[in-house]
Amino acid sequence: MRYCKYLSNENGTSLPRYALVEKRDGELWATLPMQAPQEDLTARILGGVPVPTLSINFEPKPLSELKLLPPVMPSKIVCVGRNYRDHAAELGNDVPTEPLLFLKPPSSLLGPGGTICMPALSKRVDYEGELGIVIGRRCYKIGPDEDVRPYIRGYVCVNDVTARDIQKSDSQWTRGKGFDTFCPVGPIVSDEIDPVAGAPTTVSTWLNGTLKQQGSTADFIFPIADLLRYITSVMTLEAGDLIPTGTPAGVGAVQPGDRIQVKVDGLGILENQFAAE
Ligand code: MG
């Protein structure tokens, strides 16, 4: 299943809605309205997945004609740093022996097409294209032999935007990674790729139309199952939580007006632009 979240104009009121997404003639279309996932106990048991509904007036449209919103509402965003050898090397870091985790606040979320604000506090802002895991069911201390896939709702494109100078000057990454708009995500959540089960996918990033990053999830230092076991050895993951899994080599600085596209095969293209504060 693939779905998006968008802003629907209904009788002069803007409402967030979900829709089922299908491919038509090579383009992604919103084809069927969906009810929002309920944040109650039943939804947690069922995985908090939006459910198709016919009760809302709806006309199928290409995603390019919708005002898209982040398709996730995470209680937390748990990021993985340095999960590709070539990216660790390009910033002069050793390959980690354990996953390196940090948090981005949910206030950093931004939808497809939104403008990433380059804070006046920073002199260097970088893009980082990544595969994001969307959690589907509460999990804690996932066992060493347990299949992690029942806990995964799907996958999504993420841009782990970083104020590189502030990340380097602070011993914690909270400021450098945590500015508002520093977590673009979308356009769709899909469970139709399965990088856990030996079907790797490709993460690519274009800056103003020029390919800058391209990496395969087959090259992860820590595979998805190991990451989820490691994270849940520390904290409970809730349905909707977002796990950006690290960026391949080729990160770089941006300028106001730059256009950035993150593509994960099977998940559409996440496009945003940068503007000075
Ligand atoms: Mg990153």
PDB file of C-alpha atoms and ligand atoms in Angstrom:
ATOM      1  CA  MET A   1       0.000   0.000   0.000  1.00  0.00           C
ATOM      2  CA  ARG A   2       1.130   3.533  -0.801  1.00  0.00           C
ATOM      3  CA  TYR A   3      -0.402   6.659   0.688  1.00  0.00           C
ATOM      4  CA  CYS A   4       0.140  10.417   0.968  1.00  0.00           C
ATOM      5  CA  LYS A   5      -1.183  13.185   3.218  1.00  0.00           C
ATOM      6  CA  TYR A   6      -2.400  16.462   1.740  1.00  0.00           C
ATOM      7  CA  LEU A   7      -4.266  19.639   2.541  1.00  0.00           C
ATOM      8  CA  SER A   8      -7.831  19.444   1.256  1.00  0.00           C
ATOM      9  CA  ASN A   9      -9.885  22.576   0.625  1.00  0.00           C
ATOM     10  CA  GLU A  10     -13.444  21.731   1.646  1.00  0.00           C
ATOM     11  CA  ASN A  11     -16.075  24.493   1.654  1.00  0.00           C
ATOM     12  CA  GLY A  12     -13.418  27.117   2.355  1.00  0.00           C
ATOM     13  CA  THR A  13     -11.795  25.098   5.151  1.00  0.00           C
ATOM     14  CA  SER A  14      -8.353  23.478   4.834  1.00  0.00           C
ATOM     15  CA  LEU A  15      -8.254  19.968   6.285  1.00  0.00           C
ATOM     16  CA  PRO A  16      -5.405  17.419   6.399  1.00  0.00           C
ATOM     17  CA  ARG A  17      -6.452  14.236   4.561  1.00  0.00           C
ATOM     18  CA  TYR A  18      -4.836  10.946   3.578  1.00  0.00           C
ATOM     19  CA  ALA A  19      -5.201   9.280   0.180  1.00  0.00           C
ATOM     20  CA  LEU A  20      -4.229   5.997  -1.379  1.00  0.00           C
ATOM     21  CA  VAL A  21      -1.552   6.483  -4.081  1.00  0.00           C
ATOM     22  CA  GLU A  22      -1.230   4.578  -7.356  1.00  0.00           C
ATOM     23  CA  LYS A  23       1.023   4.932 -10.364  1.00  0.00           C
ATOM     24  CA  ARG A  24      -0.753   6.005 -13.574  1.00  0.00           C
ATOM     25  CA  ASP A  25       1.282   6.489 -16.778  1.00  0.00           C
ATOM     26  CA  GLY A  26       4.489   6.823 -14.766  1.00  0.00           C
ATOM     27  CA  GLU A  27       3.068   9.469 -12.438  1.00  0.00           C
ATOM     28  CA  LEU A  28       1.886   9.124  -8.831  1.00  0.00           C
ATOM     29  CA  TRP A  29      -1.842   9.795  -8.341  1.00  0.00           C
ATOM     30  CA  ALA A  30      -3.963  10.117  -5.227  1.00  0.00           C
ATOM     31  CA  THR A  31      -6.845   7.785  -6.094  1.00  0.00           C
ATOM     32  CA  LEU A  32      -8.915   7.035  -2.980  1.00  0.00           C
ATOM     33  CA  PRO A  33      -9.489   8.979   0.254  1.00  0.00           C
ATOM     34  CA  MET A  34      -8.361   7.374   3.496  1.00  0.00           C
ATOM     35  CA  GLN A  35      -9.353   7.944   7.104  1.00  0.00           C
ATOM     36  CA  ALA A  36      -6.575   9.182   9.339  1.00  0.00           C
ATOM     37  CA  PRO A  37      -4.959   6.609  11.583  1.00  0.00           C
ATOM     38  CA  GLN A  38      -6.558   6.727  15.043  1.00  0.00           C
ATOM     39  CA  GLU A  39      -4.020   7.342  17.769  1.00  0.00           C
ATOM     40  CA  ASP A  40      -5.825   5.026  20.211  1.00  0.00           C
ATOM     41  CA  LEU A  41      -4.994   1.572  21.525  1.00  0.00           C
ATOM     42  CA  THR A  42      -6.804  -0.237  18.703  1.00  0.00           C
ATOM     43  CA  ALA A  43      -4.799   1.676  16.125  1.00  0.00           C
ATOM     44  CA  ARG A  44      -1.561   0.824  17.899  1.00  0.00           C
ATOM     45  CA  ILE A  45      -2.497  -2.845  17.794  1.00  0.00           C
ATOM     46  CA  LEU A  46      -3.482  -2.615  14.125  1.00  0.00           C
ATOM     47  CA  GLY A  47      -0.452  -0.503  13.352  1.00  0.00           C
ATOM     48  CA  GLY A  48      -2.020   2.941  12.987  1.00  0.00           C
ATOM     49  CA  VAL A  49      -2.415   2.619   9.220  1.00  0.00           C
ATOM     50  CA  PRO A  50      -4.874   4.926   7.402  1.00  0.00           C
ATOM     51  CA  VAL A  51      -7.891   3.035   6.086  1.00  0.00           C
ATOM     52  CA  PRO A  52      -9.546   3.668   2.682  1.00  0.00           C
ATOM     53  CA  THR A  53     -12.993   5.244   2.946  1.00  0.00           C
ATOM     54  CA  LEU A  54     -15.705   6.282   0.510  1.00  0.00           C
ATOM     55  CA  SER A  55     -17.318   8.757   2.916  1.00  0.00           C
ATOM     56  CA  ILE A  56     -15.301  11.762   1.677  1.00  0.00           C
ATOM     57  CA  ASN A  57     -15.995  13.576  -1.590  1.00  0.00           C
ATOM     58  CA  PHE A  58     -12.891  12.978  -3.681  1.00  0.00           C
ATOM     59  CA  GLU A  59     -11.617  13.263  -7.213  1.00  0.00           C
ATOM     60  CA  PRO A  60      -8.399  11.424  -8.227  1.00  0.00           C
ATOM     61  CA  LYS A  61      -5.513  13.852  -8.880  1.00  0.00           C
ATOM     62  CA  PRO A  62      -1.793  13.615  -9.627  1.00  0.00           C
ATOM     63  CA  LEU A  63       0.286  14.345  -6.511  1.00  0.00           C
ATOM     64  CA  SER A  64       1.820  17.294  -8.375  1.00  0.00           C
ATOM     65  CA  GLU A  65      -1.578  19.058  -8.117  1.00  0.00           C
ATOM     66  CA  LEU A  66      -1.923  18.561  -4.344  1.00  0.00           C
ATOM     67  CA  LYS A  67      -0.530  20.565  -1.436  1.00  0.00           C
ATOM     68  CA  LEU A  68       1.322  17.652   0.162  1.00  0.00           C
ATOM     69  CA  LEU A  69       1.995  17.393   3.907  1.00  0.00           C
ATOM     70  CA  PRO A  70       4.507  15.199   5.775  1.00  0.00           C
ATOM     71  CA  PRO A  71       2.882  11.725   5.580  1.00  0.00           C
ATOM     72  CA  VAL A  72       4.064  10.858   9.109  1.00  0.00           C
ATOM     73  CA  MET A  73       3.260  12.162  12.618  1.00  0.00           C
ATOM     74  CA  PRO A  74       6.150  10.779  14.660  1.00  0.00           C
ATOM     75  CA  SER A  75       6.392  11.091  18.439  1.00  0.00           C
ATOM     76  CA  LYS A  76      10.144  11.168  17.749  1.00  0.00           C
ATOM     77  CA  ILE A  77      12.599  11.071  14.856  1.00  0.00           C
ATOM     78  CA  VAL A  78      15.509   8.738  15.657  1.00  0.00           C
ATOM     79  CA  CYS A  79      18.321   9.260  13.147  1.00  0.00           C
ATOM     80  CA  VAL A  80      21.309   7.097  12.330  1.00  0.00           C
ATOM     81  CA  GLY A  81      24.636   8.796  11.608  1.00  0.00           C
ATOM     82  CA  ARG A  82      27.493   7.400   9.502  1.00  0.00           C
ATOM     83  CA  ASN A  83      25.791   4.265   8.211  1.00  0.00           C
ATOM     84  CA  TYR A  84      27.693   4.227   4.890  1.00  0.00           C
ATOM     85  CA  ARG A  85      31.488   3.704   4.932  1.00  0.00           C
ATOM     86  CA  ASP A  86      32.120   6.177   2.106  1.00  0.00           C
ATOM     87  CA  HIS A  87      30.167   8.944   3.895  1.00  0.00           C
ATOM     88  CA  ALA A  88      32.011   8.356   7.200  1.00  0.00           C
ATOM     89  CA  ALA A  89      35.299   8.634   5.266  1.00  0.00           C
ATOM     90  CA  GLU A  90      34.358  11.831   3.372  1.00  0.00           C
ATOM     91  CA  LEU A  91      33.880  13.727   6.661  1.00  0.00           C
ATOM     92  CA  GLY A  92      37.103  12.253   8.098  1.00  0.00           C
ATOM     93  CA  ASN A  93      35.357   9.946  10.587  1.00  0.00           C
ATOM     94  CA  ASP A  94      36.157   6.327  11.489  1.00  0.00           C
ATOM     95  CA  VAL A  95      33.630   3.646  10.552  1.00  0.00           C
ATOM     96  CA  PRO A  96      31.541   3.228  13.722  1.00  0.00           C
ATOM     97  CA  THR A  97      31.551  -0.102  15.553  1.00  0.00           C
ATOM     98  CA  GLU A  98      28.023   0.511  16.873  1.00  0.00           C
ATOM     99  CA  PRO A  99      25.165   2.530  15.334  1.00  0.00           C
ATOM    100  CA  LEU A 100      25.410   6.258  16.066  1.00  0.00           C
ATOM    101  CA  LEU A 101      22.006   7.656  17.077  1.00  0.00           C
ATOM    102  CA  PHE A 102      20.698  11.192  17.434  1.00  0.00           C
ATOM    103  CA  LEU A 103      17.256  12.824  17.541  1.00  0.00           C
ATOM    104  CA  LYS A 104      15.571  15.454  15.412  1.00  0.00           C
ATOM    105  CA  PRO A 105      12.489  17.149  16.931  1.00  0.00           C
ATOM    106  CA  PRO A 106       9.082  16.644  15.245  1.00  0.00           C
ATOM    107  CA  SER A 107       9.046  20.467  14.835  1.00  0.00           C
ATOM    108  CA  SER A 108      11.706  20.031  12.112  1.00  0.00           C
ATOM    109  CA  LEU A 109       9.242  18.195   9.799  1.00  0.00           C
ATOM    110  CA  LEU A 110       8.486  19.750   6.405  1.00  0.00           C
ATOM    111  CA  GLY A 111       6.304  18.480   3.560  1.00  0.00           C
ATOM    112  CA  PRO A 112       7.232  17.964  -0.098  1.00  0.00           C
ATOM    113  CA  GLY A 113       7.527  21.301  -1.914  1.00  0.00           C
ATOM    114  CA  GLY A 114       8.083  23.214   1.337  1.00  0.00           C
ATOM    115  CA  THR A 115      10.889  25.749   1.711  1.00  0.00           C
ATOM    116  CA  ILE A 116      13.846  24.782   3.900  1.00  0.00           C
ATOM    117  CA  CYS A 117      14.843  27.815   5.966  1.00  0.00           C
ATOM    118  CA  MET A 118      18.626  28.369   6.162  1.00  0.00           C
ATOM    119  CA  PRO A 119      19.105  29.807   9.666  1.00  0.00           C
ATOM    120  CA  ALA A 120      21.076  33.022  10.047  1.00  0.00           C
ATOM    121  CA  LEU A 121      22.991  31.258  12.863  1.00  0.00           C
ATOM    122  CA  SER A 122      24.690  28.920  10.353  1.00  0.00           C
ATOM    123  CA  LYS A 123      27.218  29.585   7.591  1.00  0.00           C
ATOM    124  CA  ARG A 124      27.002  26.090   6.086  1.00  0.00           C
ATOM    125  CA  VAL A 125      23.816  24.092   5.496  1.00  0.00           C
ATOM    126  CA  ASP A 126      24.053  20.617   3.867  1.00  0.00           C
ATOM    127  CA  TYR A 127      21.552  18.220   2.327  1.00  0.00           C
ATOM    128  CA  GLU A 128      21.577  14.502   3.290  1.00  0.00           C
ATOM    129  CA  GLY A 129      19.304  12.222   1.231  1.00  0.00           C
ATOM    130  CA  GLU A 130      18.149   9.159   3.202  1.00  0.00           C
ATOM    131  CA  LEU A 131      15.752   6.207   3.356  1.00  0.00           C
ATOM    132  CA  GLY A 132      13.328   6.620   6.280  1.00  0.00           C
ATOM    133  CA  ILE A 133      11.643   3.744   8.126  1.00  0.00           C
ATOM    134  CA  VAL A 134       8.089   4.428   9.389  1.00  0.00           C
ATOM    135  CA  ILE A 135       7.211   2.359  12.448  1.00  0.00           C
ATOM    136  CA  GLY A 136       3.814   0.644  12.326  1.00  0.00           C
ATOM    137  CA  ARG A 137       3.484  -0.897  15.751  1.00  0.00           C
ATOM    138  CA  ARG A 138       4.830  -0.193  19.223  1.00  0.00           C
ATOM    139  CA  CYS A 139       8.059  -2.093  19.852  1.00  0.00           C
ATOM    140  CA  TYR A 140      10.618  -2.368  22.640  1.00  0.00           C
ATOM    141  CA  LYS A 141      13.597  -4.713  23.035  1.00  0.00           C
ATOM    142  CA  ILE A 142      13.086  -6.553  19.737  1.00  0.00           C
ATOM    143  CA  GLY A 143      14.672 -10.004  20.200  1.00  0.00           C
ATOM    144  CA  PRO A 144      17.835 -11.114  18.382  1.00  0.00           C
ATOM    145  CA  ASP A 145      15.958 -13.710  16.306  1.00  0.00           C
ATOM    146  CA  GLU A 146      12.699 -11.778  15.974  1.00  0.00           C
ATOM    147  CA  ASP A 147      11.527 -10.624  12.523  1.00  0.00           C
ATOM    148  CA  VAL A 148      11.455  -6.795  12.563  1.00  0.00           C
ATOM    149  CA  ARG A 149       9.137  -6.463   9.541  1.00  0.00           C
ATOM    150  CA  PRO A 150       5.837  -6.679  11.471  1.00  0.00           C
ATOM    151  CA  TYR A 151       6.896  -3.455  13.241  1.00  0.00           C
ATOM    152  CA  ILE A 152       7.506  -1.541   9.994  1.00  0.00           C
ATOM    153  CA  ARG A 153       4.565   0.319   8.415  1.00  0.00           C
ATOM    154  CA  GLY A 154       6.571   1.337   5.365  1.00  0.00           C
ATOM    155  CA  TYR A 155       9.323   3.563   3.999  1.00  0.00           C
ATOM    156  CA  VAL A 156       9.647   7.201   2.958  1.00  0.00           C
ATOM    157  CA  CYS A 157      12.227   9.624   1.480  1.00  0.00           C
ATOM    158  CA  VAL A 158      13.889  11.920   4.043  1.00  0.00           C
ATOM    159  CA  ASN A 159      16.322  14.828   3.813  1.00  0.00           C
ATOM    160  CA  ASP A 160      18.374  15.039   7.042  1.00  0.00           C
ATOM    161  CA  VAL A 161      19.235  18.734   6.553  1.00  0.00           C
ATOM    162  CA  THR A 162      22.226  19.724   8.677  1.00  0.00           C
ATOM    163  CA  ALA A 163      23.873  22.982   9.761  1.00  0.00           C
ATOM    164  CA  ARG A 164      27.333  21.443   9.370  1.00  0.00           C
ATOM    165  CA  ASP A 165      29.261  24.224  11.135  1.00  0.00           C
ATOM    166  CA  ILE A 166      26.994  24.060  14.190  1.00  0.00           C
ATOM    167  CA  GLN A 167      27.057  20.246  14.211  1.00  0.00           C
ATOM    168  CA  LYS A 168      30.876  20.449  14.369  1.00  0.00           C
ATOM    169  CA  SER A 169      31.066  23.225  16.967  1.00  0.00           C
ATOM    170  CA  ASP A 170      28.643  21.548  19.428  1.00  0.00           C
ATOM    171  CA  SER A 171      29.359  18.223  21.163  1.00  0.00           C
ATOM    172  CA  GLN A 172      25.638  17.385  20.864  1.00  0.00           C
ATOM    173  CA  TRP A 173      23.935  17.563  17.448  1.00  0.00           C
ATOM    174  CA  THR A 174      20.624  18.953  18.709  1.00  0.00           C
ATOM    175  CA  ARG A 175      21.118  22.447  17.252  1.00  0.00           C
ATOM    176  CA  GLY A 176      22.882  21.449  14.030  1.00  0.00           C
ATOM    177  CA  LYS A 177      20.188  18.911  13.117  1.00  0.00           C
ATOM    178  CA  GLY A 178      17.156  20.382  14.819  1.00  0.00           C
ATOM    179  CA  PHE A 179      16.166  23.662  13.156  1.00  0.00           C
ATOM    180  CA  ASP A 180      12.560  24.033  11.976  1.00  0.00           C
ATOM    181  CA  THR A 181      12.174  22.720   8.366  1.00  0.00           C
ATOM    182  CA  PHE A 182      15.341  20.541   8.679  1.00  0.00           C
ATOM    183  CA  CYS A 183      13.416  17.286   8.173  1.00  0.00           C
ATOM    184  CA  PRO A 184      11.653  17.272   4.782  1.00  0.00           C
ATOM    185  CA  VAL A 185       9.788  13.970   4.351  1.00  0.00           C
ATOM    186  CA  GLY A 186       7.517  12.436   1.686  1.00  0.00           C
ATOM    187  CA  PRO A 187       5.866  12.352  -0.788  1.00  0.00           C
ATOM    188  CA  ILE A 188       4.478   8.894   0.061  1.00  0.00           C
ATOM    189  CA  VAL A 189       4.746   6.100   2.609  1.00  0.00           C
ATOM    190  CA  SER A 190       4.980   2.698   0.937  1.00  0.00           C
ATOM    191  CA  ASP A 191       5.290  -0.877   2.131  1.00  0.00           C
ATOM    192  CA  GLU A 192       5.876  -2.075  -1.436  1.00  0.00           C
ATOM    193  CA  ILE A 193       9.660  -2.113  -1.087  1.00  0.00           C
ATOM    194  CA  ASP A 194      11.349  -4.529   1.297  1.00  0.00           C
ATOM    195  CA  PRO A 195      14.977  -3.583   1.974  1.00  0.00           C
ATOM    196  CA  VAL A 196      14.963  -5.830   5.079  1.00  0.00           C
ATOM    197  CA  ALA A 197      14.484  -8.973   2.993  1.00  0.00           C
ATOM    198  CA  GLY A 198      17.536  -8.679   0.772  1.00  0.00           C
ATOM    199  CA  ALA A 199      15.859  -6.382  -1.794  1.00  0.00           C
ATOM    200  CA  PRO A 200      18.088  -3.294  -1.500  1.00  0.00           C
ATOM    201  CA  THR A 201      16.920   0.052  -2.799  1.00  0.00           C
ATOM    202  CA  THR A 202      18.856   3.046  -4.133  1.00  0.00           C
ATOM    203  CA  VAL A 203      19.017   6.490  -2.504  1.00  0.00           C
ATOM    204  CA  SER A 204      19.847   9.376  -4.873  1.00  0.00           C
ATOM    205  CA  THR A 205      20.088  13.133  -4.358  1.00  0.00           C
ATOM    206  CA  TRP A 206      20.098  15.866  -7.017  1.00  0.00           C
ATOM    207  CA  LEU A 207      21.104  19.480  -6.360  1.00  0.00           C
ATOM    208  CA  ASN A 208      19.680  21.819  -9.014  1.00  0.00           C
ATOM    209  CA  GLY A 209      19.299  18.802 -11.309  1.00  0.00           C
ATOM    210  CA  THR A 210      22.881  17.490 -10.837  1.00  0.00           C
ATOM    211  CA  LEU A 211      23.299  14.038  -9.257  1.00  0.00           C
ATOM    212  CA  LYS A 212      25.286  14.433  -6.007  1.00  0.00           C
ATOM    213  CA  GLN A 213      24.595  11.268  -4.004  1.00  0.00           C
ATOM    214  CA  GLN A 214      23.815   7.699  -4.972  1.00  0.00           C
ATOM    215  CA  GLY A 215      24.032   4.789  -2.558  1.00  0.00           C
ATOM    216  CA  SER A 216      22.463   1.381  -2.087  1.00  0.00           C
ATOM    217  CA  THR A 217      20.936   0.230   1.176  1.00  0.00           C
ATOM    218  CA  ALA A 218      22.948  -2.965   0.509  1.00  0.00           C
ATOM    219  CA  ASP A 219      25.972  -0.896   1.622  1.00  0.00           C
ATOM    220  CA  PHE A 220      24.600  -0.046   5.082  1.00  0.00           C
ATOM    221  CA  ILE A 221      27.167  -0.688   7.807  1.00  0.00           C
ATOM    222  CA  PHE A 222      24.245  -1.654  10.070  1.00  0.00           C
ATOM    223  CA  PRO A 223      21.244  -3.257   8.318  1.00  0.00           C
ATOM    224  CA  ILE A 224      17.685  -2.206   9.170  1.00  0.00           C
ATOM    225  CA  ALA A 225      17.024  -5.169  11.482  1.00  0.00           C
ATOM    226  CA  ASP A 226      20.166  -4.386  13.521  1.00  0.00           C
ATOM    227  CA  LEU A 227      19.200  -0.691  13.722  1.00  0.00           C
ATOM    228  CA  LEU A 228      15.718  -1.449  15.073  1.00  0.00           C
ATOM    229  CA  ARG A 229      17.103  -3.925  17.642  1.00  0.00           C
ATOM    230  CA  TYR A 230      19.708  -1.363  18.715  1.00  0.00           C
ATOM    231  CA  ILE A 231      17.241   1.526  19.022  1.00  0.00           C
ATOM    232  CA  THR A 232      14.621  -0.540  20.874  1.00  0.00           C
ATOM    233  CA  SER A 233      17.257  -1.777  23.326  1.00  0.00           C
ATOM    234  CA  VAL A 234      17.118   1.849  24.536  1.00  0.00           C
ATOM    235  CA  MET A 235      13.637   3.241  23.867  1.00  0.00           C
ATOM    236  CA  THR A 236      10.093   2.267  22.920  1.00  0.00           C
ATOM    237  CA  LEU A 237       9.225   3.060  19.307  1.00  0.00           C
ATOM    238  CA  GLU A 238       5.603   4.068  18.676  1.00  0.00           C
ATOM    239  CA  ALA A 239       3.470   3.708  15.545  1.00  0.00           C
ATOM    240  CA  GLY A 240       4.356   6.652  13.301  1.00  0.00           C
ATOM    241  CA  ASP A 241       7.922   7.124  14.582  1.00  0.00           C
ATOM    242  CA  LEU A 242      10.442   7.922  11.854  1.00  0.00           C
ATOM    243  CA  ILE A 243      13.952   6.448  11.512  1.00  0.00           C
ATOM    244  CA  PRO A 244      16.184   8.125   8.871  1.00  0.00           C
ATOM    245  CA  THR A 245      18.858   5.491   8.210  1.00  0.00           C
ATOM    246  CA  GLY A 246      21.934   7.536   7.263  1.00  0.00           C
ATOM    247  CA  THR A 247      23.235   9.206   4.113  1.00  0.00           C
ATOM    248  CA  PRO A 248      25.618   7.998   1.370  1.00  0.00           C
ATOM    249  CA  ALA A 249      28.737   9.926   0.293  1.00  0.00           C
ATOM    250  CA  GLY A 250      28.338  13.180  -1.613  1.00  0.00           C
ATOM    251  CA  VAL A 251      26.863  15.521   0.984  1.00  0.00           C
ATOM    252  CA  GLY A 252      27.453  19.181   0.263  1.00  0.00           C
ATOM    253  CA  ALA A 253      26.574  22.767   1.048  1.00  0.00           C
ATOM    254  CA  VAL A 254      23.627  24.651  -0.448  1.00  0.00           C
ATOM    255  CA  GLN A 255      22.853  28.277  -1.291  1.00  0.00           C
ATOM    256  CA  PRO A 256      19.568  30.173  -1.030  1.00  0.00           C
ATOM    257  CA  GLY A 257      17.431  29.376  -4.085  1.00  0.00           C
ATOM    258  CA  ASP A 258      18.901  25.881  -4.545  1.00  0.00           C
ATOM    259  CA  ARG A 259      16.509  23.049  -5.404  1.00  0.00           C
ATOM    260  CA  ILE A 260      17.070  19.634  -3.801  1.00  0.00           C
ATOM    261  CA  GLN A 261      15.530  16.288  -4.801  1.00  0.00           C
ATOM    262  CA  VAL A 262      15.820  13.066  -2.794  1.00  0.00           C
ATOM    263  CA  LYS A 263      14.704   9.909  -4.559  1.00  0.00           C
ATOM    264  CA  VAL A 264      14.465   6.449  -3.059  1.00  0.00           C
ATOM    265  CA  ASP A 265      13.530   3.890  -5.696  1.00  0.00           C
ATOM    266  CA  GLY A 266       9.873   2.945  -5.199  1.00  0.00           C
ATOM    267  CA  LEU A 267       9.093   5.946  -2.969  1.00  0.00           C
ATOM    268  CA  GLY A 268       8.792   8.841  -5.426  1.00  0.00           C
ATOM    269  CA  ILE A 269      10.831  12.050  -5.304  1.00  0.00           C
ATOM    270  CA  LEU A 270      10.984  14.468  -2.359  1.00  0.00           C
ATOM    271  CA  GLU A 271      11.644  17.983  -3.709  1.00  0.00           C
ATOM    272  CA  ASN A 272      12.251  21.169  -1.713  1.00  0.00           C
ATOM    273  CA  GLN A 273      14.016  24.480  -2.121  1.00  0.00           C
ATOM    274  CA  PHE A 274      16.265  26.475   0.203  1.00  0.00           C
ATOM    275  CA  ALA A 275      15.805  30.091   1.268  1.00  0.00           C
ATOM    276  CA  ALA A 276      17.763  32.348   3.614  1.00  0.00           C
ATOM    277  CA  GLU A 277      16.072  33.177   6.905  1.00  0.00           C
TER     278      GLU A 277
HETATM  279 MG    MG B   1      21.995  11.937   8.207  1.00  0.00          MG
END
